[in-house]
Short mmCIF file of C-alpha atoms in Angstrom, two decimals:
data_model
loop_
_atom_site.label_atom_id
_atom_site.label_comp_id
_atom_site.label_asym_id
_atom_site.label_seq_id
_atom_site.Cartn_x
_atom_site.Cartn_y
_atom_site.Cartn_z
CA UNK W 1 0.00 0.00 0.00
CA UNK W 2 1.38 3.40 -1.02
CA UNK W 3 1.67 5.93 1.78
CA UNK W 4 1.72 9.68 1.58
CA UNK W 5 3.76 11.92 3.77
CA UNK W 6 1.92 14.85 5.35
CA UNK W 7 3.97 17.80 6.53
CA UNK W 8 3.88 18.29 10.30
CA UNK W 9 4.54 22.01 9.87
CA UNK W 10 0.85 23.00 10.36
CA UNK W 11 0.80 20.80 13.49
CA UNK W 12 3.97 22.44 14.84
CA UNK W 13 2.73 25.95 14.07
CA UNK W 14 -0.64 25.31 15.72
CA UNK W 15 1.11 23.62 18.64
CA UNK W 16 3.52 26.50 19.26
CA UNK W 17 1.05 29.30 18.64
CA UNK W 18 -1.70 27.45 20.54
CA UNK W 19 0.56 26.72 23.52
CA UNK W 20 1.78 30.31 23.79
CA UNK W 21 -1.70 31.76 23.30
CA UNK W 22 -3.20 29.35 25.87
CA UNK W 23 -0.59 30.29 28.47
CA UNK W 24 -1.11 34.01 27.84
CA UNK W 25 -4.87 33.60 28.09
CA UNK W 26 -4.58 31.45 31.23
CA UNK W 27 -2.37 34.08 32.88
CA UNK W 28 -4.88 36.76 31.91
CA UNK W 29 -7.53 34.56 33.47
CA UNK W 30 -5.52 34.41 36.71
CA UNK W 31 -5.42 38.20 36.62
CA UNK W 32 -9.19 38.33 36.12
CA UNK W 33 -9.62 35.83 38.95
CA UNK W 34 -7.51 37.95 41.29
CA UNK W 35 -9.35 41.15 40.29
CA UNK W 36 -12.68 39.41 40.82
CA UNK W 37 -11.45 38.13 44.19
CA UNK W 38 -10.48 41.64 45.25
CA UNK W 39 -14.08 42.86 44.80
CA UNK W 40 -15.06 40.73 47.82
CA UNK W 41 -12.15 38.68 49.25
CA UNK W 42 -14.37 36.81 51.71
CA UNK W 43 -16.80 35.50 49.08
CA UNK W 44 -16.23 31.73 48.60
CA UNK W 45 -17.19 31.95 44.91
CA UNK W 46 -14.45 34.51 44.27
CA UNK W 47 -11.91 32.42 46.17
CA UNK W 48 -12.99 29.42 44.12
CA UNK W 49 -12.57 31.31 40.82
CA UNK W 50 -8.99 32.21 41.79
CA UNK W 51 -8.26 28.54 42.40
CA UNK W 52 -9.97 27.57 39.16
CA UNK W 53 -7.92 30.09 37.16
CA UNK W 54 -4.72 28.97 38.89
CA UNK W 55 -5.19 25.28 38.07
CA UNK W 56 -6.12 26.24 34.51
CA UNK W 57 -2.86 28.23 34.33
CA UNK W 58 -0.96 25.21 35.69
CA UNK W 59 -2.58 23.07 32.99
CA UNK W 60 -1.72 25.59 30.24
CA UNK W 61 1.85 25.95 31.50
CA UNK W 62 2.41 22.20 31.68
CA UNK W 63 1.16 21.86 28.10
CA UNK W 64 3.32 24.76 27.00
CA UNK W 65 6.37 23.21 28.66
CA UNK W 66 5.70 19.79 27.15
CA UNK W 67 5.09 21.05 23.61
CA UNK W 68 7.58 23.88 23.32
CA UNK W 69 10.45 22.12 25.10
CA UNK W 70 10.08 19.11 22.83
CA UNK W 71 10.44 21.22 19.70
CA UNK W 72 13.16 23.35 21.27
CA UNK W 73 15.47 20.47 22.17
CA UNK W 74 14.87 18.88 18.75
CA UNK W 75 15.70 22.08 16.93
CA UNK W 76 18.75 22.52 19.13
CA UNK W 77 19.89 19.13 17.92
CA UNK W 78 19.52 17.30 21.23
CA UNK W 79 16.36 15.18 20.80
CA UNK W 80 17.76 12.68 23.35
CA UNK W 81 17.29 15.32 26.06
CA UNK W 82 13.57 15.04 25.55
CA UNK W 83 13.67 11.41 26.69
CA UNK W 84 14.93 12.65 30.10
CA UNK W 85 12.57 15.63 30.29
CA UNK W 86 9.44 13.82 28.99
CA UNK W 87 8.65 11.82 32.19
CA UNK W 88 8.76 14.98 34.33
CA UNK W 89 6.77 17.02 31.81
CA UNK W 90 4.22 14.20 31.47
CA UNK W 91 3.91 13.88 35.25
CA UNK W 92 3.33 17.61 35.69
CA UNK W 93 0.76 17.45 32.87
CA UNK W 94 -1.06 14.53 34.54
CA UNK W 95 -0.99 16.28 37.93
CA UNK W 96 -2.41 19.44 36.30
CA UNK W 97 -5.27 17.42 34.78
CA UNK W 98 -6.07 15.90 38.18
CA UNK W 99 -5.72 19.23 39.96
CA UNK W 100 -8.17 20.93 37.64
CA UNK W 101 -10.58 18.01 38.05
CA UNK W 102 -10.34 18.13 41.86
CA UNK W 103 -10.99 21.88 41.96
CA UNK W 104 -13.87 21.51 39.50
CA UNK W 105 -15.62 18.93 41.67
CA UNK W 106 -15.88 21.56 44.43
CA UNK W 107 -17.92 23.92 42.27
CA UNK W 108 -21.22 22.42 43.36
CA UNK W 109 -20.36 22.75 47.06
CA UNK W 110 -19.16 26.31 46.56
CA UNK W 111 -22.33 27.21 44.66
CA UNK W 112 -24.51 25.67 47.38
CA UNK W 113 -22.52 27.59 49.98
CA UNK W 114 -22.91 30.85 48.04
CA UNK W 115 -26.67 30.35 47.63
CA UNK W 116 -27.02 29.58 51.33
CA UNK W 117 -25.01 32.66 52.33
CA UNK W 118 -27.09 34.86 50.01
CA UNK W 119 -30.37 33.37 51.21
CA UNK W 120 -29.40 33.81 54.86
CA UNK W 121 -28.16 37.32 54.08
CA UNK W 122 -31.54 38.24 52.56
CA UNK W 123 -33.27 36.71 55.56
CA UNK W 124 -31.09 38.63 58.00
CA UNK W 125 -31.76 41.84 56.07
CA UNK W 126 -35.50 41.22 56.29
CA UNK W 127 -35.14 40.48 60.00
CA UNK W 128 -33.14 43.66 60.57
CA UNK W 129 -35.79 45.71 58.76
CA UNK W 130 -38.49 44.10 60.85
CA UNK W 131 -36.58 44.61 64.09
CA UNK W 132 -36.10 48.25 63.10
CA UNK W 133 -39.84 48.60 62.48
CA UNK W 134 -40.57 46.93 65.82
CA UNK W 135 -38.13 49.23 67.57
CA UNK W 136 -39.95 52.20 66.06
CA UNK W 137 -43.41 50.90 66.95
CA UNK W 138 -42.78 49.45 70.41
CA UNK W 139 -41.94 52.68 72.30
CA UNK W 140 -45.19 54.32 71.07
CA UNK W 141 -47.08 51.20 71.97
CA UNK W 142 -45.55 50.99 75.45
CA UNK W 143 -46.13 54.68 76.07
CA UNK W 144 -49.80 54.36 75.04
CA UNK W 145 -50.25 51.30 77.20
CA UNK W 146 -48.69 52.97 80.24
CA UNK W 147 -50.88 56.06 79.77
CA UNK W 148 -53.93 53.86 79.45
CA UNK W 149 -53.01 51.84 82.53
CA UNK W 150 -52.49 55.04 84.52
CA UNK W 151 -55.78 56.50 83.33
CA UNK W 152 -57.67 53.32 84.15
CA UNK W 153 -56.03 53.11 87.55
CA UNK W 154 -56.92 56.76 88.18
CA UNK W 155 -60.51 56.12 87.14
CA UNK W 156 -60.62 53.12 89.42
CA UNK W 157 -59.25 55.16 92.31
CA UNK W 158 -61.82 57.95 91.72
CA UNK W 159 -64.77 55.60 91.29
CA UNK W 160 -64.35 53.94 94.70
CA UNK W 161 -64.57 57.10 96.87
CA UNK W 162 -67.34 58.46 94.63
CA UNK W 163 -69.34 55.28 95.17
CA UNK W 164 -68.75 55.51 98.92
CA UNK W 165 -69.85 59.16 98.91
CA UNK W 166 -72.93 58.25 96.86
CA UNK W 167 -73.87 55.34 99.10
CA UNK W 168 -73.36 57.33 102.28
CA UNK W 169 -75.33 60.29 100.96
CA UNK W 170 -78.12 57.96 99.90
CA UNK W 171 -78.14 56.44 103.41
CA UNK W 172 -78.11 59.87 105.02
CA UNK W 173 -81.01 60.94 102.84
CA UNK W 174 -83.06 57.95 103.95
CA UNK W 175 -82.18 58.47 107.61
CA UNK W 176 -82.57 62.23 107.55
CA UNK W 177 -85.75 63.34 109.31
CA UNK W 178 -85.05 66.98 108.95
CA UNK W 179 -86.39 68.62 105.87
CA UNK W 180 -85.60 71.79 104.08
CA UNK W 181 -82.15 72.81 103.12
CA UNK W 182 -80.19 69.82 104.52
CA UNK W 183 -82.18 67.28 102.49
CA UNK W 184 -81.91 69.47 99.44
CA UNK W 185 -78.11 69.71 99.88
CA UNK W 186 -77.79 65.98 100.40
CA UNK W 187 -79.76 65.42 97.19
CA UNK W 188 -77.40 67.75 95.40
CA UNK W 189 -74.35 65.79 96.70
CA UNK W 190 -75.97 62.54 95.59
CA UNK W 191 -76.71 63.84 92.07
CA UNK W 192 -73.18 65.20 91.72
CA UNK W 193 -71.71 61.88 92.96
CA UNK W 194 -73.85 60.01 90.42
CA UNK W 195 -72.71 62.40 87.70
CA UNK W 196 -69.07 61.85 88.70
CA UNK W 197 -69.55 58.07 88.72
CA UNK W 198 -71.16 58.23 85.28
CA UNK W 199 -68.25 60.38 84.07
CA UNK W 200 -65.71 57.84 85.36
CA UNK W 201 -67.64 55.02 83.68
CA UNK W 202 -67.68 56.91 80.36
CA UNK W 203 -63.96 57.71 80.75
CA UNK W 204 -63.15 54.00 81.31
CA UNK W 205 -65.16 53.06 78.25
CA UNK W 206 -63.40 55.69 76.18
CA UNK W 207 -59.90 54.61 77.28
CA UNK W 208 -60.52 50.87 77.04
CA UNK W 209 -59.44 50.01 73.50
CA UNK W 210 -59.17 53.48 72.06
CA UNK W 211 -56.01 55.19 70.91
CA UNK W 212 -53.60 55.26 68.00
CA UNK W 213 -51.56 52.26 69.23
CA UNK W 214 -54.34 50.31 70.93
CA UNK W 215 -57.37 48.74 69.40
CA UNK W 216 -59.65 45.82 69.89
CA UNK W 217 -57.93 42.98 68.03
CA UNK W 218 -59.60 39.70 67.13
CA UNK W 219 -57.02 36.91 67.58
CA UNK W 220 -58.99 34.79 65.08
CA UNK W 221 -58.29 37.38 62.38
CA UNK W 222 -54.58 37.36 63.28
CA UNK W 223 -54.53 33.57 62.94
CA UNK W 224 -56.30 33.80 59.55
CA UNK W 225 -53.90 36.42 58.30
CA UNK W 226 -50.68 34.60 59.23
CA UNK W 227 -51.99 31.35 57.76
CA UNK W 228 -52.91 33.15 54.54
CA UNK W 229 -49.51 34.92 54.40
CA UNK W 230 -47.58 31.65 54.78
CA UNK W 231 -49.79 29.34 52.73
CA UNK W 232 -47.70 29.64 49.56
CA UNK W 233 -44.44 29.00 51.40
CA UNK W 234 -45.92 25.95 53.14
CA UNK W 235 -47.20 24.55 49.83
CA UNK W 236 -43.78 25.02 48.24
CA UNK W 237 -42.21 22.98 51.07
CA UNK W 238 -44.96 20.34 50.99
CA UNK W 239 -46.16 21.21 54.52
CA UNK W 240 -49.85 21.25 55.43
CA UNK W 241 -50.69 24.59 57.08
CA UNK W 242 -54.13 24.63 58.74
CA UNK W 243 -56.11 27.00 60.94
CA UNK W 244 -58.21 25.80 63.87
CA UNK W 245 -60.32 28.89 64.51
CA UNK W 246 -62.34 29.56 67.69
CA UNK W 247 -66.05 29.89 66.87
CA UNK W 248 -66.63 33.33 68.43
CA UNK W 249 -64.47 36.48 68.22
CA UNK W 250 -61.53 36.55 70.64
CA UNK W 251 -60.98 40.23 71.33
CA UNK W 252 -57.91 41.55 73.10
CA UNK W 253 -56.73 45.10 73.57
CA UNK W 254 -53.49 45.50 71.71
CA UNK W 255 -51.60 46.48 68.63
CA UNK W 256 -52.77 44.39 65.69
CA UNK W 257 -49.66 44.94 63.55
CA UNK W 258 -47.30 43.88 66.35
CA UNK W 259 -49.35 40.80 67.20
CA UNK W 260 -49.45 39.79 63.52
CA UNK W 261 -45.65 40.02 63.32
CA UNK W 262 -45.24 38.01 66.52
CA UNK W 263 -47.56 35.26 65.25
CA UNK W 264 -45.87 35.33 61.82
CA UNK W 265 -42.49 34.67 63.46
CA UNK W 266 -43.86 31.59 65.19
CA UNK W 267 -45.37 30.24 61.95
CA UNK W 268 -42.15 31.00 60.06
CA UNK W 269 -40.08 29.15 62.67
CA UNK W 270 -42.42 26.16 62.54
CA UNK W 271 -42.18 26.04 58.72
CA UNK W 272 -38.39 26.28 58.91
CA UNK W 273 -38.23 23.38 61.35
CA UNK W 274 -40.59 21.15 59.33
CA UNK W 275 -40.02 19.34 56.08
CA UNK W 276 -42.22 17.84 53.39
CA UNK W 277 -45.06 15.73 54.82
CA UNK W 278 -45.20 17.58 58.15
CA UNK W 279 -48.08 19.78 59.24
CA UNK W 280 -48.33 23.10 61.04
CA UNK W 281 -51.54 24.09 62.83
CA UNK W 282 -52.45 27.58 63.97
CA UNK W 283 -55.11 27.35 66.66
CA UNK W 284 -57.02 30.09 68.49
CA UNK W 285 -58.97 29.39 71.66
CA UNK W 286 -60.32 30.87 74.88
CA UNK W 287 -59.03 29.26 78.06
CA UNK W 288 -59.13 30.05 81.75
CA UNK W 289 -55.60 31.48 81.35
CA UNK W 290 -56.63 33.92 78.66
CA UNK W 291 -56.88 34.10 74.89
CA UNK W 292 -54.44 31.72 73.22
CA UNK W 293 -52.90 31.68 69.76
CA UNK W 294 -50.99 28.41 69.41
CA UNK W 295 -48.68 27.33 66.59
CA UNK W 296 -48.26 23.57 66.64
CA UNK W 297 -46.07 21.45 64.37
CA UNK W 298 -45.22 17.76 64.13
CA UNK W 299 -41.62 18.44 63.11
CA UNK W 300 -38.44 17.12 64.72
CA UNK W 301 -39.00 19.06 67.95
CA UNK W 302 -36.45 20.93 70.03
CA UNK W 303 -34.50 19.50 72.99
CA UNK W 304 -35.32 21.18 76.30
CA UNK W 305 -31.83 22.64 76.71
CA UNK W 306 -32.12 24.36 73.31
CA UNK W 307 -35.49 25.95 74.13
CA UNK W 308 -33.83 28.25 76.68
CA UNK W 309 -31.24 29.31 74.12
CA UNK W 310 -33.95 30.13 71.57
CA UNK W 311 -34.70 33.35 73.35
CA UNK W 312 -31.11 34.47 73.04
CA UNK W 313 -29.59 35.63 69.76
CA UNK W 314 -27.54 32.44 69.47
CA UNK W 315 -28.28 30.20 66.48
CA UNK W 316 -30.00 26.91 67.22
CA UNK W 317 -28.73 23.49 66.20
CA UNK W 318 -29.81 23.77 62.55
CA UNK W 319 -27.81 26.97 62.28
CA UNK W 320 -30.81 29.17 61.49
CA UNK W 321 -30.88 32.40 63.45
CA UNK W 322 -33.93 32.92 65.65
CA UNK W 323 -33.52 36.62 66.13
CA UNK W 324 -37.31 36.91 65.98
CA UNK W 325 -38.10 34.94 69.13
CA UNK W 326 -36.84 37.46 71.69
CA UNK W 327 -38.95 40.04 69.89
CA UNK W 328 -41.98 37.79 69.88
CA UNK W 329 -41.63 37.48 73.63
CA UNK W 330 -41.11 41.23 73.96
CA UNK W 331 -44.25 41.99 71.96
CA UNK W 332 -46.28 39.46 73.94
CA UNK W 333 -44.98 40.74 77.26
CA UNK W 334 -45.73 44.33 76.27
CA UNK W 335 -49.32 43.13 75.83
CA UNK W 336 -48.94 41.74 79.35
CA UNK W 337 -49.21 38.23 77.99
CA UNK W 338 -46.94 35.19 78.05
CA UNK W 339 -45.05 33.24 75.43
CA UNK W 340 -44.72 29.53 76.08
CA UNK W 341 -42.83 26.94 74.06
CA UNK W 342 -43.35 23.26 74.65
CA UNK W 343 -41.52 20.65 72.62
CA UNK W 344 -40.88 16.93 72.60
CA UNK W 345 -38.01 15.76 70.36
CA UNK W 346 -39.38 13.61 67.58
CA UNK W 347 -42.99 14.64 68.21
CA UNK W 348 -43.16 18.35 67.52
CA UNK W 349 -43.32 21.79 69.05
CA UNK W 350 -46.11 24.03 70.29
CA UNK W 351 -45.59 27.76 70.79
CA UNK W 352 -48.38 29.62 72.60
CA UNK W 353 -49.10 33.32 72.84
CA UNK W 354 -51.37 33.81 75.87
CA UNK W 355 -53.01 37.23 76.15
CA UNK W 356 -55.29 38.67 78.86
CA UNK W 357 -58.92 38.94 77.82
CA UNK W 358 -59.26 42.63 78.74
CA UNK W 359 -57.14 45.41 80.02
CA UNK W 360 -58.64 45.17 83.50
CA UNK W 361 -56.82 41.87 83.88
CA UNK W 362 -53.54 43.51 83.01
CA UNK W 363 -53.50 45.34 86.29
CA UNK W 364 -54.35 42.20 88.21
CA UNK W 365 -51.79 40.09 86.46
CA UNK W 366 -49.03 42.66 86.70
CA UNK W 367 -45.93 42.42 84.56
CA UNK Y 1 -6.81 -21.84 72.65
CA UNK Y 2 -4.69 -24.31 70.73
CA UNK Y 3 -6.10 -23.36 67.32
CA UNK Y 4 -4.98 -19.70 67.38
CA UNK Y 5 -1.58 -20.85 68.61
CA UNK Y 6 -1.25 -23.27 65.67
CA UNK Y 7 -2.32 -20.56 63.18
CA UNK Y 8 0.27 -18.18 64.66
CA UNK Y 9 2.96 -20.84 64.48
CA UNK Y 10 2.04 -21.61 60.86
CA UNK Y 11 2.29 -17.94 59.94
CA UNK Y 12 5.55 -17.40 61.78
CA UNK Y 13 7.36 -20.46 60.50
CA UNK Y 14 6.30 -20.48 56.88
CA UNK Y 15 7.61 -17.16 55.54
CA UNK Y 16 7.44 -16.11 51.90
CA UNK Y 17 8.69 -13.06 49.95
CA UNK Y 18 7.38 -9.84 51.46
CA UNK Y 19 6.19 -7.53 48.65
CA UNK Y 20 6.29 -4.28 50.56
CA UNK Y 21 6.82 -2.11 47.52
CA UNK Y 22 4.67 -2.33 44.42
CA UNK Y 23 6.61 -2.17 41.19
CA UNK Y 24 5.69 0.39 38.52
CA UNK Y 25 6.24 -0.57 34.94
CA UNK Y 26 6.70 1.90 32.09
CA UNK Y 27 3.17 1.76 30.56
CA UNK Y 28 1.69 2.74 33.91
CA UNK Y 29 2.49 6.38 33.14
CA UNK Y 30 0.31 6.28 30.04
CA UNK Y 31 -2.54 4.56 31.90
CA UNK Y 32 -2.41 7.12 34.72
CA UNK Y 33 -2.41 9.93 32.17
CA UNK Y 34 -5.39 8.39 30.38
CA UNK Y 35 -7.17 7.96 33.73
CA UNK Y 36 -6.48 11.62 34.46
CA UNK Y 37 -8.07 12.52 31.11
CA UNK Y 38 -11.16 10.49 32.01
CA UNK Y 39 -11.42 12.21 35.42
CA UNK Y 40 -10.87 15.60 33.77
CA UNK Y 41 -13.59 14.78 31.21
CA UNK Y 42 -16.08 13.81 33.93
CA UNK Y 43 -15.18 16.94 35.92
CA UNK Y 44 -15.73 19.20 32.88
CA UNK Y 45 -19.07 17.61 31.96
CA UNK Y 46 -20.18 17.95 35.60
CA UNK Y 47 -19.00 21.55 35.70
CA UNK Y 48 -20.94 22.35 32.51
CA UNK Y 49 -24.11 20.78 33.92
CA UNK Y 50 -23.74 22.51 37.31
CA UNK Y 51 -23.03 25.87 35.71
CA UNK Y 52 -26.06 25.55 33.43
CA UNK Y 53 -28.28 24.57 36.36
CA UNK Y 54 -26.83 27.06 38.85
CA UNK Y 55 -28.78 30.12 39.92
CA UNK Y 56 -25.67 32.28 39.95
CA UNK Y 57 -26.16 35.70 38.41
CA UNK Y 58 -25.64 37.05 35.79
CA UNK Y 59 -26.63 34.00 33.77
CA UNK Y 60 -24.88 34.76 30.47
CA UNK Y 61 -21.23 34.66 31.66
CA UNK Y 62 -21.89 31.43 33.52
CA UNK Y 63 -23.40 29.95 30.35
CA UNK Y 64 -20.25 31.03 28.46
CA UNK Y 65 -18.13 29.27 31.07
CA UNK Y 66 -20.35 26.19 30.78
CA UNK Y 67 -19.68 26.20 27.00
CA UNK Y 68 -15.94 26.41 27.80
CA UNK Y 69 -16.32 23.37 30.07
CA UNK Y 70 -18.09 21.43 27.28
CA UNK Y 71 -15.30 22.30 24.83
CA UNK Y 72 -12.71 21.27 27.42
CA UNK Y 73 -14.53 17.94 27.85
CA UNK Y 74 -14.39 17.53 24.04
CA UNK Y 75 -10.67 18.31 24.15
CA UNK Y 76 -10.23 15.53 26.73
CA UNK Y 77 -11.95 13.02 24.47
CA UNK Y 78 -9.85 14.34 21.55
CA UNK Y 79 -6.56 14.06 23.50
CA UNK Y 80 -7.55 10.66 24.89
CA UNK Y 81 -8.01 9.29 21.36
CA UNK Y 82 -4.73 10.96 20.35
CA UNK Y 83 -2.83 9.14 23.12
CA UNK Y 84 -4.44 5.80 22.20
CA UNK Y 85 -3.59 6.23 18.52
CA UNK Y 86 -0.05 7.38 19.32
CA UNK Y 87 0.41 4.19 21.33
CA UNK Y 88 -1.08 2.08 18.51
CA UNK Y 89 0.94 3.51 15.64
CA UNK Y 90 4.11 3.83 17.72
CA UNK Y 91 6.86 6.39 17.66
CA UNK Y 92 7.80 5.51 14.08
CA UNK Y 93 4.63 7.03 12.72
CA UNK Y 94 6.08 10.49 13.07
CA UNK Y 95 9.37 11.38 11.51
CA UNK Y 96 12.11 12.91 13.65
CA UNK Y 97 12.27 16.65 13.95
CA UNK Y 98 15.34 17.46 11.97
CA UNK Y 99 15.98 21.21 11.86
CA UNK Y 100 17.34 20.80 8.35
CA UNK Y 101 14.12 19.45 6.91
CA UNK Y 102 10.41 19.90 7.43
CA UNK Y 103 9.15 16.95 9.52
CA UNK Y 104 6.34 14.88 8.12
CA UNK Y 105 4.00 12.10 9.14
CA UNK Y 106 3.80 9.03 7.01
CA UNK Y 107 0.10 8.33 6.45
CA UNK Y 108 -0.37 4.59 6.25
CA UNK Y 109 -4.10 4.20 6.69
CA UNK Y 110 -6.94 5.95 8.46
CA UNK Y 111 -5.32 5.65 11.87
CA UNK Y 112 -2.38 7.79 10.83
CA UNK Y 113 -4.69 10.31 9.17
CA UNK Y 114 -6.84 10.47 12.29
CA UNK Y 115 -3.71 10.80 14.44
CA UNK Y 116 -2.57 13.72 12.24
CA UNK Y 117 -5.90 15.46 12.81
CA UNK Y 118 -5.91 14.67 16.53
CA UNK Y 119 -2.49 16.29 16.91
CA UNK Y 120 -4.21 19.62 16.18
CA UNK Y 121 -5.83 19.52 19.66
CA UNK Y 122 -5.06 23.17 20.38
CA UNK Y 123 -7.87 23.98 17.96
CA UNK Y 124 -10.22 22.73 20.71
CA UNK Y 125 -8.37 23.54 23.94
CA UNK Y 126 -7.61 27.16 23.03
CA UNK Y 127 -11.26 28.16 22.37
CA UNK Y 128 -12.20 26.41 25.62
CA UNK Y 129 -9.73 28.54 27.62
CA UNK Y 130 -10.96 31.59 25.62
CA UNK Y 131 -14.53 30.93 26.75
CA UNK Y 132 -13.41 30.50 30.37
CA UNK Y 133 -11.54 33.80 30.16
CA UNK Y 134 -14.43 35.70 28.55
CA UNK Y 135 -16.89 34.24 31.08
CA UNK Y 136 -14.75 35.13 34.09
CA UNK Y 137 -14.03 38.60 32.73
CA UNK Y 138 -17.74 39.29 32.27
CA UNK Y 139 -18.49 38.01 35.76
CA UNK Y 140 -15.79 40.27 37.17
CA UNK Y 141 -16.98 43.33 35.21
CA UNK Y 142 -20.55 42.68 36.32
CA UNK Y 143 -19.44 42.50 39.95
CA UNK Y 144 -17.70 45.86 39.61
CA UNK Y 145 -20.69 47.62 38.03
CA UNK Y 146 -21.97 50.35 40.26
CA UNK Y 147 -18.89 50.27 42.47
CA UNK Y 148 -16.96 53.50 42.99
#
């Protein structure tokens, strides 16, 4: 069979030019990687890209060395040198291939890490905004509540002596045998005492549940709203989110917006703790302890020792920050209520917001 | 108690050659290099898939880098075949590089022709590195947008 001889000149030219161009480009890539890294040196993706560009440069350099040196020693008339160099060049080339592969396999982990950092960052930003809003709202709320408590206490203090005066005057009127001016004056005192009592009663009615920060809030509506707000998120995670609503309105005196945020935190925490197939129930009910909004889940539960830490700013075992819980407690306590968390590992968690039925109870319960 | 003692005695008093060091023959280098190409190929295909599926922004530069990874995977397959053919046709397939004359490759069948084509592997590896560079540059420029 006749054979033809093809010139290797095109191969050599492409080899030399390609090797040089690849090295130049790889070094430029290292430069880009370093510049990219400098924009945020702590970002794992940027660190990864520096490593990726470095191993690519190692690969390009090893190829350059292998190809160019081979031609160089041949053209210098010492092709036998190549036999000594080739094993080292080949080894470096093989190591560069493995190095680039090893770095590449980390891309997925780095990407997952980056997404997690960004997601947590967005969540922390949202939390910070919410905390800021709470910090702006809470002082007004506390001030209003203190004023209202003082006014109601004052009304209470006035009503008692007025009632005593009224009763005594009424008794004196019945026992009084004298007529004329004394009876007339006693009647006047009685009418004025009744007027004052009526005034105190009207004042109490006006203060109870009136004001820019205070209103009559139906806990059922809060439950409905938080369930509605989180329904989409629960569906996306495959979690059943249900509302067990008390049949009649459950009115408390408080700040609706703050109570909604507090309840939303509890639902959000329950959804975070649960996974697909779990369920979260928001229940409202009237008990002897007060009006209750409970968020119950059948997730993994929280060990007792972790429950105490939940109210601090420290992250819990899953690493998710619970910056909201101290604020939930603060909001509940500012409504003179209680926040309770009960959990059994493996069975689930129940968080309860317990609020007094009316402001009169606030004074009895104290803070 | 006697059985373990007998086993121990058998092991102690019937020694054979201890092969503490594994020998490495010449062809092992080629096999390791070919294995490295396979690992590199898998890594590049995985990288391309992960980059395409990733939610990293902006999308376009990452897609460019994914294309670079696909080309690099192709280069691996290309180089792998080149090494196999080089081993099959032997060193004699290519003439020595004499500075006095233009070297040539004696084409004796399709294998030699294919080997000649496969030697032009820079035509694949260079565009791959180009795409990586362009992708990274665009990612970097995007990250600097809006910065003082």
